[in-house]
Tab-separated table of C-alpha atoms in Angstrom:
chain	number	residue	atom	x	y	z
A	195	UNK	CA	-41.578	-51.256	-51.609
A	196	UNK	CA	-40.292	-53.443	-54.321
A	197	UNK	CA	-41.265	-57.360	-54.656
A	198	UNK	CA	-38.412	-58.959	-52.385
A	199	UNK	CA	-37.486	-56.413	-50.390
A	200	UNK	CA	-37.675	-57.173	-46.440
A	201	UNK	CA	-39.514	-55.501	-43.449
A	202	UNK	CA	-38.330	-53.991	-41.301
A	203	UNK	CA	-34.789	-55.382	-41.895
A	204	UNK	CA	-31.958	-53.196	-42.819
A	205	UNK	CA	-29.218	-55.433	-44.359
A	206	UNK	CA	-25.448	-54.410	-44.310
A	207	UNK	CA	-24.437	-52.585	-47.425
A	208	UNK	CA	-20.639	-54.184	-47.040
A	209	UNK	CA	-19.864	-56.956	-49.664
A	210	UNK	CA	-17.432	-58.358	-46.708
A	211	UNK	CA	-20.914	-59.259	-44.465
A	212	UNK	CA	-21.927	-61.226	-47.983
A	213	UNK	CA	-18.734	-62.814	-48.487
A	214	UNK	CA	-17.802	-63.835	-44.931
A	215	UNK	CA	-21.746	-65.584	-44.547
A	216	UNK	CA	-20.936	-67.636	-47.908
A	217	UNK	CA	-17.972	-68.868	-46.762
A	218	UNK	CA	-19.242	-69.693	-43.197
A	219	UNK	CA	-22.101	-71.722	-45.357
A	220	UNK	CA	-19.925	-73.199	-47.284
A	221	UNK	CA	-18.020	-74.769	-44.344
A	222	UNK	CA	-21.615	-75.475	-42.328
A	223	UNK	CA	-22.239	-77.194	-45.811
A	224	UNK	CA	-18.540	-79.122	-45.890
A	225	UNK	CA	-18.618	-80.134	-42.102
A	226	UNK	CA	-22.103	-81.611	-42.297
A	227	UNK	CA	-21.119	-83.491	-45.182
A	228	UNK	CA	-18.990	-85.527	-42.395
A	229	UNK	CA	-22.463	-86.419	-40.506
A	230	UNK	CA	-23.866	-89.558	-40.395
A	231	UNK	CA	-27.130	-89.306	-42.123
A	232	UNK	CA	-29.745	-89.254	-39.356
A	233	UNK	CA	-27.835	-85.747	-38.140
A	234	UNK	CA	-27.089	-84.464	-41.092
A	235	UNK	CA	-30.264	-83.999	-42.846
A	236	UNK	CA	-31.905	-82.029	-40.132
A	237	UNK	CA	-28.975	-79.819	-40.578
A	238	UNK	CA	-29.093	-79.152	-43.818
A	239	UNK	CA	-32.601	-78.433	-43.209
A	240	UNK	CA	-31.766	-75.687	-40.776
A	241	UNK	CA	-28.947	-74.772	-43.557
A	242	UNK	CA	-31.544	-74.234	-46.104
A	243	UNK	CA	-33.473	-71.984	-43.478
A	244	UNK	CA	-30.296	-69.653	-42.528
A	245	UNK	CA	-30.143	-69.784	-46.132
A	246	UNK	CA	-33.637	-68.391	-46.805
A	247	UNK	CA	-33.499	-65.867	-44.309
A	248	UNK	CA	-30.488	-64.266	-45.688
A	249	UNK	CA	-33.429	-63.174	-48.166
A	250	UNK	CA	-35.396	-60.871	-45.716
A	251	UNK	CA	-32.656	-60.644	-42.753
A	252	UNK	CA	-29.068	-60.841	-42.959
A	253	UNK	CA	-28.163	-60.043	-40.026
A	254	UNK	CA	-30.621	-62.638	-37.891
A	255	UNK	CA	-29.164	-65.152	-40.650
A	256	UNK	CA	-25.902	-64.525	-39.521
A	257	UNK	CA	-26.576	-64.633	-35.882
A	258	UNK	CA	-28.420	-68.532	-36.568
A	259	UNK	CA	-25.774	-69.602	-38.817
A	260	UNK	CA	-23.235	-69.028	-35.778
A	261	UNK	CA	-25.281	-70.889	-33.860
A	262	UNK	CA	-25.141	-73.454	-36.225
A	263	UNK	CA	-21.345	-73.893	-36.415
A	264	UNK	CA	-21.060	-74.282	-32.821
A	265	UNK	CA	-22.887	-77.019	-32.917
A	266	UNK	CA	-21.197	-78.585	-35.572
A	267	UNK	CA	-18.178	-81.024	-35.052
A	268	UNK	CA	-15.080	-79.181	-36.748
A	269	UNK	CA	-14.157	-80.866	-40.138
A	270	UNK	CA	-10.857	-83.513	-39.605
A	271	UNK	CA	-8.333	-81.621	-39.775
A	272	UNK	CA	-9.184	-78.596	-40.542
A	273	UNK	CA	-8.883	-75.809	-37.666
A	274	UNK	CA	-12.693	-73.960	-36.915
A	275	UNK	CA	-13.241	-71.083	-38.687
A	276	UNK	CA	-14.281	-68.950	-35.860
């Protein structure tokens, strides 16, 4: 097993998967941005985790990042992305 590579996981092989979880961090990023400070830095904490996790499973990432979003107050104006 080469240096990096998870346990146990088996992440998608689509770029799509890769593409759609950047841009759903990108807009967990943007909409806590909009936070006032004493929520949003415990939420970019738990970005930073999804973030790491993406590392050694995708998939769970995924699943924690949605999680994530529906918590999150949609950005004004802007329609959810989900």
């Amino acid at each position: 097993m080469a240096p990096g590579d998870a346990i146990g996981a088996d992440p998608p092989q689509q770029p799509e998967f890769y593409l759609d979880l950047a841009e759903r961090l990108r807009e967990a990023h943007r909409r806590a941005e909009t936070l006032p400070d004493s929520v949003r830095i415990p939420v970019i904490r738990r970005l930073l985790v999804v973030t790491e996790g993406v590392k050694r499973d995708p998939l769970r990432a995924s699943e924690r990042l949605d999680r994530l979003l529906q918590e999150l107050p949609p950005r004004p104006g802007r329609p959810s992305t989900r």
